[in-house]
C-alpha positions as a LaTeX table, in Angstrom:
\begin{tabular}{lrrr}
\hline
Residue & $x$ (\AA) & $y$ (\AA) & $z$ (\AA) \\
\hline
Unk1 & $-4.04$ & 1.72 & 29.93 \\
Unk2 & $-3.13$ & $-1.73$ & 31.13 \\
Unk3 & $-2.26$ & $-4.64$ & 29.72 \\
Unk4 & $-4.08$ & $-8.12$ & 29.98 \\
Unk5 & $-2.90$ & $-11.51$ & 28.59 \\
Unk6 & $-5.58$ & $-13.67$ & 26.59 \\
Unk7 & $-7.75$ & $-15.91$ & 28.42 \\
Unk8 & $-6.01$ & $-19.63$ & 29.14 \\
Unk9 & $-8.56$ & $-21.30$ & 27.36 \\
Unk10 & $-8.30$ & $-19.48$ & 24.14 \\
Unk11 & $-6.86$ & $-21.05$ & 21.29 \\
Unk12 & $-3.13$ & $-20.68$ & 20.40 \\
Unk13 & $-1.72$ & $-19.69$ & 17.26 \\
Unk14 & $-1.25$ & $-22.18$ & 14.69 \\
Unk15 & 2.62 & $-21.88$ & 14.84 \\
Unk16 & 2.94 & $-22.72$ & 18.67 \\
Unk17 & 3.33 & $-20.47$ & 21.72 \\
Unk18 & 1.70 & $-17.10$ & 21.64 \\
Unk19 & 4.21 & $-14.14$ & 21.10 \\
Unk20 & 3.95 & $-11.54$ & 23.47 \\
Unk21 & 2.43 & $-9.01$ & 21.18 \\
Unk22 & $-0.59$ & $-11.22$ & 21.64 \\
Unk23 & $-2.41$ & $-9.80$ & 24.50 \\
Unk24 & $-5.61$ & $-7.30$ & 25.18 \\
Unk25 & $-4.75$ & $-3.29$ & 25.49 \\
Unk26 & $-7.35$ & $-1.99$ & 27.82 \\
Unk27 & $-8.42$ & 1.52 & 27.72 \\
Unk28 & $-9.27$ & 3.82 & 31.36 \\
Unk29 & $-13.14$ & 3.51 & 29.58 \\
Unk30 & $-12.52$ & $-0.78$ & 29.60 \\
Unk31 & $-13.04$ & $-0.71$ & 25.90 \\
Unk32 & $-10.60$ & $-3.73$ & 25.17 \\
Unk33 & $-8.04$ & $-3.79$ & 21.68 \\
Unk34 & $-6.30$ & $-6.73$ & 20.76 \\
Unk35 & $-2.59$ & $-6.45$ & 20.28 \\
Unk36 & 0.00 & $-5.28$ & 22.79 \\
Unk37 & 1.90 & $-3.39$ & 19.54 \\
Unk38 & $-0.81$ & $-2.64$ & 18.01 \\
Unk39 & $-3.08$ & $-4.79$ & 15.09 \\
Unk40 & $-2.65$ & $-4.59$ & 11.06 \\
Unk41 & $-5.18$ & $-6.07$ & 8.98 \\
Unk42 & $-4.90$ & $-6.73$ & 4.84 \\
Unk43 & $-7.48$ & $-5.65$ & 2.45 \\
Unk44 & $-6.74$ & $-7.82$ & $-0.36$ \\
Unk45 & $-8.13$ & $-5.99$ & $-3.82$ \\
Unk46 & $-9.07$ & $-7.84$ & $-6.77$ \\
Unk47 & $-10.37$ & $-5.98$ & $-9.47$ \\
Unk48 & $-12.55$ & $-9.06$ & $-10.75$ \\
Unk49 & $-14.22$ & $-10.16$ & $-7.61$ \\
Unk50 & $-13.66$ & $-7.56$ & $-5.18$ \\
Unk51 & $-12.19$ & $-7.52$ & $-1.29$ \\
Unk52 & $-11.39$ & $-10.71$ & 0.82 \\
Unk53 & $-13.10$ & $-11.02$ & 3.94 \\
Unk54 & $-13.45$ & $-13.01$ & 6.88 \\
Unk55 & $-16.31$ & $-14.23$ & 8.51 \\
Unk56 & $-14.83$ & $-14.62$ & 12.30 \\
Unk57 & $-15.53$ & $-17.42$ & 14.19 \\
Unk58 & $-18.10$ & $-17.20$ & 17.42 \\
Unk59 & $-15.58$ & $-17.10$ & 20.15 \\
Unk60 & $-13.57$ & $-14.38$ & 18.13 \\
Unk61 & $-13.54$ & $-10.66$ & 19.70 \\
Unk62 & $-16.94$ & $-9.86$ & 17.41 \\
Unk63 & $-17.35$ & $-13.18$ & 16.58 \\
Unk64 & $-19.83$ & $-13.86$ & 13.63 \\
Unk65 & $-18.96$ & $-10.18$ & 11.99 \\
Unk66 & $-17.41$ & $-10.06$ & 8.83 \\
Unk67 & $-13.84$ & $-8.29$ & 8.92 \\
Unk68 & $-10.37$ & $-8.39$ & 7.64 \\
Unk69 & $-7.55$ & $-11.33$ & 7.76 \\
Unk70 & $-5.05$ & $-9.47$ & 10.74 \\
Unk71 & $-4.17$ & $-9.79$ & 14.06 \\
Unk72 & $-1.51$ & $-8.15$ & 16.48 \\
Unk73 & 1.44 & $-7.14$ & 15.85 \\
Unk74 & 4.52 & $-8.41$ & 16.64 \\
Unk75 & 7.09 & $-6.23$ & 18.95 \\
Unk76 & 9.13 & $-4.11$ & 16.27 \\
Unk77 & 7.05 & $-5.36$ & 13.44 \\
Unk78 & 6.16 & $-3.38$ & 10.69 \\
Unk79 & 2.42 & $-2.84$ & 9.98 \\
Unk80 & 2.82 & $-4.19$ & 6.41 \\
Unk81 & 4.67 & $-7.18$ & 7.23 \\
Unk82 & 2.42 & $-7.86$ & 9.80 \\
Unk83 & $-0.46$ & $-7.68$ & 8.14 \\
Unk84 & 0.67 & $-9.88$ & 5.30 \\
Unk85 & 1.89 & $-12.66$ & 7.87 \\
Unk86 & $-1.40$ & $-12.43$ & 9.75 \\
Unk87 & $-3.56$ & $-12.91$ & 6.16 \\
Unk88 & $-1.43$ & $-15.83$ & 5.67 \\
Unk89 & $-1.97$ & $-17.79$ & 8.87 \\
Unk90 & $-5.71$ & $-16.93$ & 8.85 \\
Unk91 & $-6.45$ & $-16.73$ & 4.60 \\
Unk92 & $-3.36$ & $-19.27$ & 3.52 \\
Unk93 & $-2.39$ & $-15.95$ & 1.46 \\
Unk94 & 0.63 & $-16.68$ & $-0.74$ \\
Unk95 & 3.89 & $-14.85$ & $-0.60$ \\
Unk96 & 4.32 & $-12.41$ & $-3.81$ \\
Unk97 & 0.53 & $-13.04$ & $-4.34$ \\
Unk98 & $-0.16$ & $-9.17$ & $-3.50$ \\
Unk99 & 1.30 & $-5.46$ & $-3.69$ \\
Unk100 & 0.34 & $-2.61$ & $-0.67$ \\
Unk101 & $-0.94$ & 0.31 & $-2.88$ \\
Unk102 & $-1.30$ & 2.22 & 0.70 \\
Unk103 & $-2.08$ & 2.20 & 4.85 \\
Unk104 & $-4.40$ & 3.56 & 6.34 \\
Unk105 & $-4.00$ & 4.37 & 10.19 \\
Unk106 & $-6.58$ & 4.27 & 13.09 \\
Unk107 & $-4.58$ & 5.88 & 15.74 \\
Unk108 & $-5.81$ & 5.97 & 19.49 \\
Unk109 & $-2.49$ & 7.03 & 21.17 \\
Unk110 & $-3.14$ & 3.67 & 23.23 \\
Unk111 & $-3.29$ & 1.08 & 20.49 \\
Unk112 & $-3.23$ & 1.65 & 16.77 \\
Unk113 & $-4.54$ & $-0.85$ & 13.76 \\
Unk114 & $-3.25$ & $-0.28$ & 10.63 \\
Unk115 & $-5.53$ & $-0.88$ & 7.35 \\
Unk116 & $-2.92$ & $-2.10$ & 4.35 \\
Unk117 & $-4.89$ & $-1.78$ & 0.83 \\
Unk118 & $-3.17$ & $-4.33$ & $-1.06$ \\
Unk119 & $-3.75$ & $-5.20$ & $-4.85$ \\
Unk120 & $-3.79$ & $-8.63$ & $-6.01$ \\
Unk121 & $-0.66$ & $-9.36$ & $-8.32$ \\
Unk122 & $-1.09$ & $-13.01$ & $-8.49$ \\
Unk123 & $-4.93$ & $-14.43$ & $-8.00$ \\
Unk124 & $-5.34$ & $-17.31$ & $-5.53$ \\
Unk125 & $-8.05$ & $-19.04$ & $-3.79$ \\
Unk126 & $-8.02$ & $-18.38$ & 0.40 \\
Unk127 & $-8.02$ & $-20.95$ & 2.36 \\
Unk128 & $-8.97$ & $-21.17$ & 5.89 \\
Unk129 & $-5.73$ & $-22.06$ & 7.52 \\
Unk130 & $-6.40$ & $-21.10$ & 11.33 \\
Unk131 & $-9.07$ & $-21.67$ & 13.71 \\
Unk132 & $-10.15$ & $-17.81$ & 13.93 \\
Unk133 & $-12.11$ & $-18.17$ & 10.37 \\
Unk134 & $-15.69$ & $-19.61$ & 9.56 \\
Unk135 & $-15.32$ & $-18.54$ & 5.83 \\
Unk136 & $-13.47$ & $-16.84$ & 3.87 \\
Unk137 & $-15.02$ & $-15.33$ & 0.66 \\
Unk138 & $-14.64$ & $-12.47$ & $-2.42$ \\
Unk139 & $-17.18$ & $-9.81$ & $-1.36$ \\
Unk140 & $-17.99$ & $-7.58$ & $-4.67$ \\
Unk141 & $-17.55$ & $-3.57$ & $-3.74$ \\
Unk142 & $-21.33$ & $-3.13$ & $-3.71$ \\
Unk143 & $-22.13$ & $-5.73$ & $-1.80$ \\
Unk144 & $-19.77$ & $-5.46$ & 1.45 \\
Unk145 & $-22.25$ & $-3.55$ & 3.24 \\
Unk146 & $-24.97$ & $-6.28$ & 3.20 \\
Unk147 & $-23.06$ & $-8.33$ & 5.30 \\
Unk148 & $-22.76$ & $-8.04$ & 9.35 \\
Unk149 & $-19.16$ & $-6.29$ & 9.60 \\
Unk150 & $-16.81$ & $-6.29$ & 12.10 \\
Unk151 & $-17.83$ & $-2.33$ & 13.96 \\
Unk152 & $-13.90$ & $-1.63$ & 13.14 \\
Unk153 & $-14.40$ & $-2.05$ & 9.81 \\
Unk154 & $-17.79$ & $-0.84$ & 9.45 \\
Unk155 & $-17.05$ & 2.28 & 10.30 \\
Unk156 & $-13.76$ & 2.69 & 8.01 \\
Unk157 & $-15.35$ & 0.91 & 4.96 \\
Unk158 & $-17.17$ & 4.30 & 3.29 \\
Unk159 & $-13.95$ & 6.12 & 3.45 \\
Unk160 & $-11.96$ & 2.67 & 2.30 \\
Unk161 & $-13.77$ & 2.13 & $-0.73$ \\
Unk162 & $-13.41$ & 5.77 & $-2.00$ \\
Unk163 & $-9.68$ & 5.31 & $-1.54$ \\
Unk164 & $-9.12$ & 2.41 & $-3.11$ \\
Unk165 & $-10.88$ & 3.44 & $-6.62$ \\
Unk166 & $-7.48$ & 6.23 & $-6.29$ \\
Unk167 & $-4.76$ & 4.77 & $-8.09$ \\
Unk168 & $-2.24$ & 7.41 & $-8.30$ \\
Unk169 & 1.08 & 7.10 & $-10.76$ \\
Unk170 & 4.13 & 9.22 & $-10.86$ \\
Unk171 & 5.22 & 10.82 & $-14.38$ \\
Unk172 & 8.72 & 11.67 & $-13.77$ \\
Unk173 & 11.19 & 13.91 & $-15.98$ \\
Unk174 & 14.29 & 11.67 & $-15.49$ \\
Unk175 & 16.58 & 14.57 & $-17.38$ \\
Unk176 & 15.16 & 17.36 & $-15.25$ \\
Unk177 & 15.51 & 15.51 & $-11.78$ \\
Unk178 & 18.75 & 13.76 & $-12.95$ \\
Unk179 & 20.07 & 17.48 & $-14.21$ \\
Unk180 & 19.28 & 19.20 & $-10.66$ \\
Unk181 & 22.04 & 17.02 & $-8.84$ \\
Unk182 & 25.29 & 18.21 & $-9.98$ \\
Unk183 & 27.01 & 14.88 & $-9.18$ \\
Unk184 & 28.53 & 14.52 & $-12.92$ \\
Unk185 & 25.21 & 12.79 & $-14.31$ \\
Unk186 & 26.95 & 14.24 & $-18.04$ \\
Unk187 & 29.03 & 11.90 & $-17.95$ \\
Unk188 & 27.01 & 9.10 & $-17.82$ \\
Unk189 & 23.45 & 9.93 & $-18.45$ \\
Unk190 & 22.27 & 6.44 & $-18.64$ \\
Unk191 & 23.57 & 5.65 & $-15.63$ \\
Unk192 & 22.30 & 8.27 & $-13.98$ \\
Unk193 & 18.84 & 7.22 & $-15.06$ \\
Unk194 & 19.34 & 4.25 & $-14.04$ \\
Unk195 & 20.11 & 4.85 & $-10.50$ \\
Unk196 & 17.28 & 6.98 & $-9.96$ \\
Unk197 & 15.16 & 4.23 & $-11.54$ \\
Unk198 & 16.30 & 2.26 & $-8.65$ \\
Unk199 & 15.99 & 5.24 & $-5.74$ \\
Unk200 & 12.13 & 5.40 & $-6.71$ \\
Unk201 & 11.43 & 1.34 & $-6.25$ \\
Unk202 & 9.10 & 1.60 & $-3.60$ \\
Unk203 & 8.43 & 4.87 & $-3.01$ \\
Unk204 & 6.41 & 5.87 & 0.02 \\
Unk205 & 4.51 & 9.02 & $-0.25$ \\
Unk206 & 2.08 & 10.22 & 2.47 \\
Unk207 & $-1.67$ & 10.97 & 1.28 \\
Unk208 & $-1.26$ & 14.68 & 2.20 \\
Unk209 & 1.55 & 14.97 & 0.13 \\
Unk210 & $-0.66$ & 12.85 & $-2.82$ \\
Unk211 & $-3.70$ & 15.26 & $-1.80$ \\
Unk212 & $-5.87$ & 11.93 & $-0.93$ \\
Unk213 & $-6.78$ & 10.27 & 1.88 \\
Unk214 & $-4.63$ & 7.24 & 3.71 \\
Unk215 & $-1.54$ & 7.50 & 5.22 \\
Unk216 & 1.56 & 5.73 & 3.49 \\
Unk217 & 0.90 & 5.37 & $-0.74$ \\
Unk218 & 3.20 & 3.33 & $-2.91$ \\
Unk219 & 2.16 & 4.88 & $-6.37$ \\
Unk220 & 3.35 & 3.41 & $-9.38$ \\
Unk221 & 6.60 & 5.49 & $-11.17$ \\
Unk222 & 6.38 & 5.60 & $-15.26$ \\
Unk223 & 9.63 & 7.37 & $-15.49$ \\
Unk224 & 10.30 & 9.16 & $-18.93$ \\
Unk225 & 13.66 & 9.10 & $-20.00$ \\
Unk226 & 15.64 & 10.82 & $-23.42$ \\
Unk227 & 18.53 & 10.61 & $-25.72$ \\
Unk228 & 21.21 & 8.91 & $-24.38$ \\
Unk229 & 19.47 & 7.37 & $-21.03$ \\
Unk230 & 16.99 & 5.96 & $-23.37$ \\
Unk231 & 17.08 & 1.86 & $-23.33$ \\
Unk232 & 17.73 & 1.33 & $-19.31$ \\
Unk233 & 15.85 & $-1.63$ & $-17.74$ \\
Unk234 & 13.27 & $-1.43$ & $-15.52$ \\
Unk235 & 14.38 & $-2.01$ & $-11.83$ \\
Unk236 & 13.61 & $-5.18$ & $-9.95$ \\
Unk237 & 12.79 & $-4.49$ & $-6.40$ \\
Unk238 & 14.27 & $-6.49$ & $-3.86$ \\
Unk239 & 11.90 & $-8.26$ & $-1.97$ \\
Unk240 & 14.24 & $-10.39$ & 0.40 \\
Unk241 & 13.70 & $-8.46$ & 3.10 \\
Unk242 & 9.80 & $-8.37$ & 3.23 \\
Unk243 & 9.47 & $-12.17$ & 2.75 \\
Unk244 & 8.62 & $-12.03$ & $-1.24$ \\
Unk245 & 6.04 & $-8.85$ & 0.20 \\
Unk246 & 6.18 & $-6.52$ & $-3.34$ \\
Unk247 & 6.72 & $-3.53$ & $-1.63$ \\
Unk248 & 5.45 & $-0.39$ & $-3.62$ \\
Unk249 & 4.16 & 0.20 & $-7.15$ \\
Unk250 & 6.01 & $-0.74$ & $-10.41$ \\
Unk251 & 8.90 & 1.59 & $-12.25$ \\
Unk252 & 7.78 & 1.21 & $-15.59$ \\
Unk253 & 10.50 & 3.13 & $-17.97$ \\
Unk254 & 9.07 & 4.84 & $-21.06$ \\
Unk255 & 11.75 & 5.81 & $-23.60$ \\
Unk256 & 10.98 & 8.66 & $-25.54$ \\
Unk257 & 11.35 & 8.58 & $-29.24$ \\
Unk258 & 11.67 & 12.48 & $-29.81$ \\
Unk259 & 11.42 & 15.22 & $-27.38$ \\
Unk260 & 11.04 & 14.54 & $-23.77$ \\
Unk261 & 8.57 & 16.70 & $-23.57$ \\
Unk262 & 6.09 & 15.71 & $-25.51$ \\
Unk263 & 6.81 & 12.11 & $-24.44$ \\
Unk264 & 5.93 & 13.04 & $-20.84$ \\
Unk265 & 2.65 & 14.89 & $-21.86$ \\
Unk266 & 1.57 & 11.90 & $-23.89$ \\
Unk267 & 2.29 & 9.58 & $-21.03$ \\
Unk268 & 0.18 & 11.80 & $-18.69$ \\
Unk269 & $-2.76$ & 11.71 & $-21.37$ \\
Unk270 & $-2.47$ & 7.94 & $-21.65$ \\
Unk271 & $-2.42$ & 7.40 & $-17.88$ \\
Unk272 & $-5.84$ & 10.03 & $-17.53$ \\
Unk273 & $-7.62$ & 8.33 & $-20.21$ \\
Unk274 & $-6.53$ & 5.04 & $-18.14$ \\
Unk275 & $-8.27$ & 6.63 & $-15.07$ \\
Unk276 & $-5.30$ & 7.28 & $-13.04$ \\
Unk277 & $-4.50$ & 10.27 & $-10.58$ \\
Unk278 & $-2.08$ & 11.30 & $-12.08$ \\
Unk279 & 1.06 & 13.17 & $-10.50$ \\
Unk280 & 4.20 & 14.47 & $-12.63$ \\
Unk281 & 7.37 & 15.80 & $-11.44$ \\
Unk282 & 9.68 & 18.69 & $-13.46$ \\
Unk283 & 10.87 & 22.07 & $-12.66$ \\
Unk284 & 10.55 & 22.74 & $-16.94$ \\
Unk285 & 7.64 & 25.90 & $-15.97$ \\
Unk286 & 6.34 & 25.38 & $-19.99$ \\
Unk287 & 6.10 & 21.63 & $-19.53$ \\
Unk288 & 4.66 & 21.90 & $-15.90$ \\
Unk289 & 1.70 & 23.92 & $-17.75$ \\
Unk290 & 1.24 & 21.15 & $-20.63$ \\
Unk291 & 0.91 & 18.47 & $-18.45$ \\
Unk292 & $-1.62$ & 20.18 & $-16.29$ \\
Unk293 & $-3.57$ & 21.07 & $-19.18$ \\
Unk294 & $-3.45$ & 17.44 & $-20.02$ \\
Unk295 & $-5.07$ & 16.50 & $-17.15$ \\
Unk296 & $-2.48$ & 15.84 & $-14.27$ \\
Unk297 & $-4.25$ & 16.48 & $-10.50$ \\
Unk298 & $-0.60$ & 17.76 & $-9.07$ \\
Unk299 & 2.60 & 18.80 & $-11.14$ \\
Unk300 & 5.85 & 19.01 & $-8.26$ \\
Unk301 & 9.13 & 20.54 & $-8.85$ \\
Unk302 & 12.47 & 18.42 & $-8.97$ \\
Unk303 & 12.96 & 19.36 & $-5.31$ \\
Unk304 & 9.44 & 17.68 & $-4.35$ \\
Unk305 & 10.91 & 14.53 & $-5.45$ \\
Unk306 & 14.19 & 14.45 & $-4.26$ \\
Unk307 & 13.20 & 15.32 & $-0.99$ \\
Unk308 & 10.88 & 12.62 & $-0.68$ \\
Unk309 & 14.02 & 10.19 & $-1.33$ \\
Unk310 & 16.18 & 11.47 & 0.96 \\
Unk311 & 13.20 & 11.42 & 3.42 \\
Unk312 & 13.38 & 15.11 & 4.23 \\
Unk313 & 9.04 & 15.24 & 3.43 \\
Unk314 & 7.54 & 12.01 & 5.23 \\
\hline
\end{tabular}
């Protein structure tokens, strides 16, 4: 592999010098990827109009293909962050404007591009902000194929657009995982709930653990919670640190009027008739059996859960 610096008479980015990570990774074959650190690209999801696309310019690497908003990484950049900041300076994307659902990772041991699905939270217009775009446009699901695409992207769109019509949720017993930690939760049970409420904002779980595709998911969390930890709020993820990025799905609390039980197995029949993939967490053997007969695609222990949080299953 070696290492070779763009071409002086390409054009700089729009925010002055080029960074370093901006440079061509060139394989022993002389197949050429752009991005010393790698490349991240966003595929913006609107369930009205469809995906965001770019049609690169001529003197692009594929110019006059239609691909994704991305670019290269930065050194020690995350692949979310960097794909956000690249659909930005290319698409004039606006900060908060979208949530990653999940990643998906082309990984040549040289270079790596990673693929972040994102869902649109807050519909906007693109704008071409950078001189690497011709157009920028909301391509309907069915009709992405009929336009030249970027190779890249032509060859990861089939399994893409199977992935993104996924859109798993968590149904989590808040009394059964908050009861397996003895760290005096009966004292305080609302508390208790409340804290794990705030462990699962933005959750990462990996597709094999999810039993899809992808690589990183950040499902949504509709945590169930009973007697006394009923009436917590909702945690508000802090997004300081990803530059107003929403990192992960929603914790949406559901407060269960009587049992817990049947709470959780009517929030698992709501969320199947809703067309989610639906995953719920307990270690209660009689509700795990309920649930799956109400159509949940994985029921996990407790111990599935917590281990995820304290990172001990990535």
């Amino acid at each position: 592999m070696t290492v070779v610096p763009p071409a002086a008479g390409e054009p700089r980015r729009p925010d002055g010098p080029r960074n370093p990570g901006d440079a061509w990774v060139v394989a022993p074959s002389g197949e050429k990827y752009w991005g010393r650190f790698g490349a991240a690209g966003l595929l913006a999801v609107d369930a009205e109009r469809g995906v965001l696309l770019q049609h690169r310019v001529a003197w692009s690497h594929f110019g006059g293909t239609w691909g994704l908003p991305g670019g290269a990484l930065h050194e020690g950049e995350g692949a979310i962050v960097g794909a956000v900041r690249e659909a930005q300076e290319e698409a004039g994307v606006p900060d908060g404007s979208v949530r990653p659902r999940f990643t998906s990772v082309l990984d040549l041991g040289i270079w790596s591009y990673t693929t972040v699905i994102a869902d649109v939270v807050e519909p906007f217009e693109p704008v071409i902000s950078d001189p690497e775009s011709v157009a920028l446009e909301w391509v309907p699901f069915d009709e992405v194929d009929e336009r030249p695409l970027h190779p890249g992207f032509a060859r990861a769109w089939p399994a893409l657009r199977e992935l993104v019509r996924a859109r798993p949720v968590v149904v989590v017993d808040a009394a059964n995982v908050v009861g397996s930690v003895p760290d005096g939760w009966w004292k305080d049970r609302a508390g208790a709930a409340r804290r794990l409420a705030g462990r699962l904002t933005g959750l990462s779980v990996s597709g094999a653990e999810l039993g899809l595709g992808g690589d990183a998911w950040f499902p949504s969390i509709a945590l169930v919670v009973e007697g006394a930890a009923r009436g917590i709020d909702a945690p508000e993820a802090d997004i300081e640190d990803f530059a107003d990025l929403r990192l992960g799905g929603d914790v949406a609390v559901v407060d269960a009027e009587g049992s817990g039980d049947d709470a959780i197995v009517a929030e698992v029949a709501r969320q199947v008739e809703a067309g989610r993939y639906v995953v719920v967490v307990t270690s209660d053997r009689e509700l795990q059996e309920r649930v799956a007969s109400a159509g949940a695609a994985q029921v996990h222990s407790s111990g599935w859960l917590l281990g995820l949080l304290d990172g001990e299953r990535r």
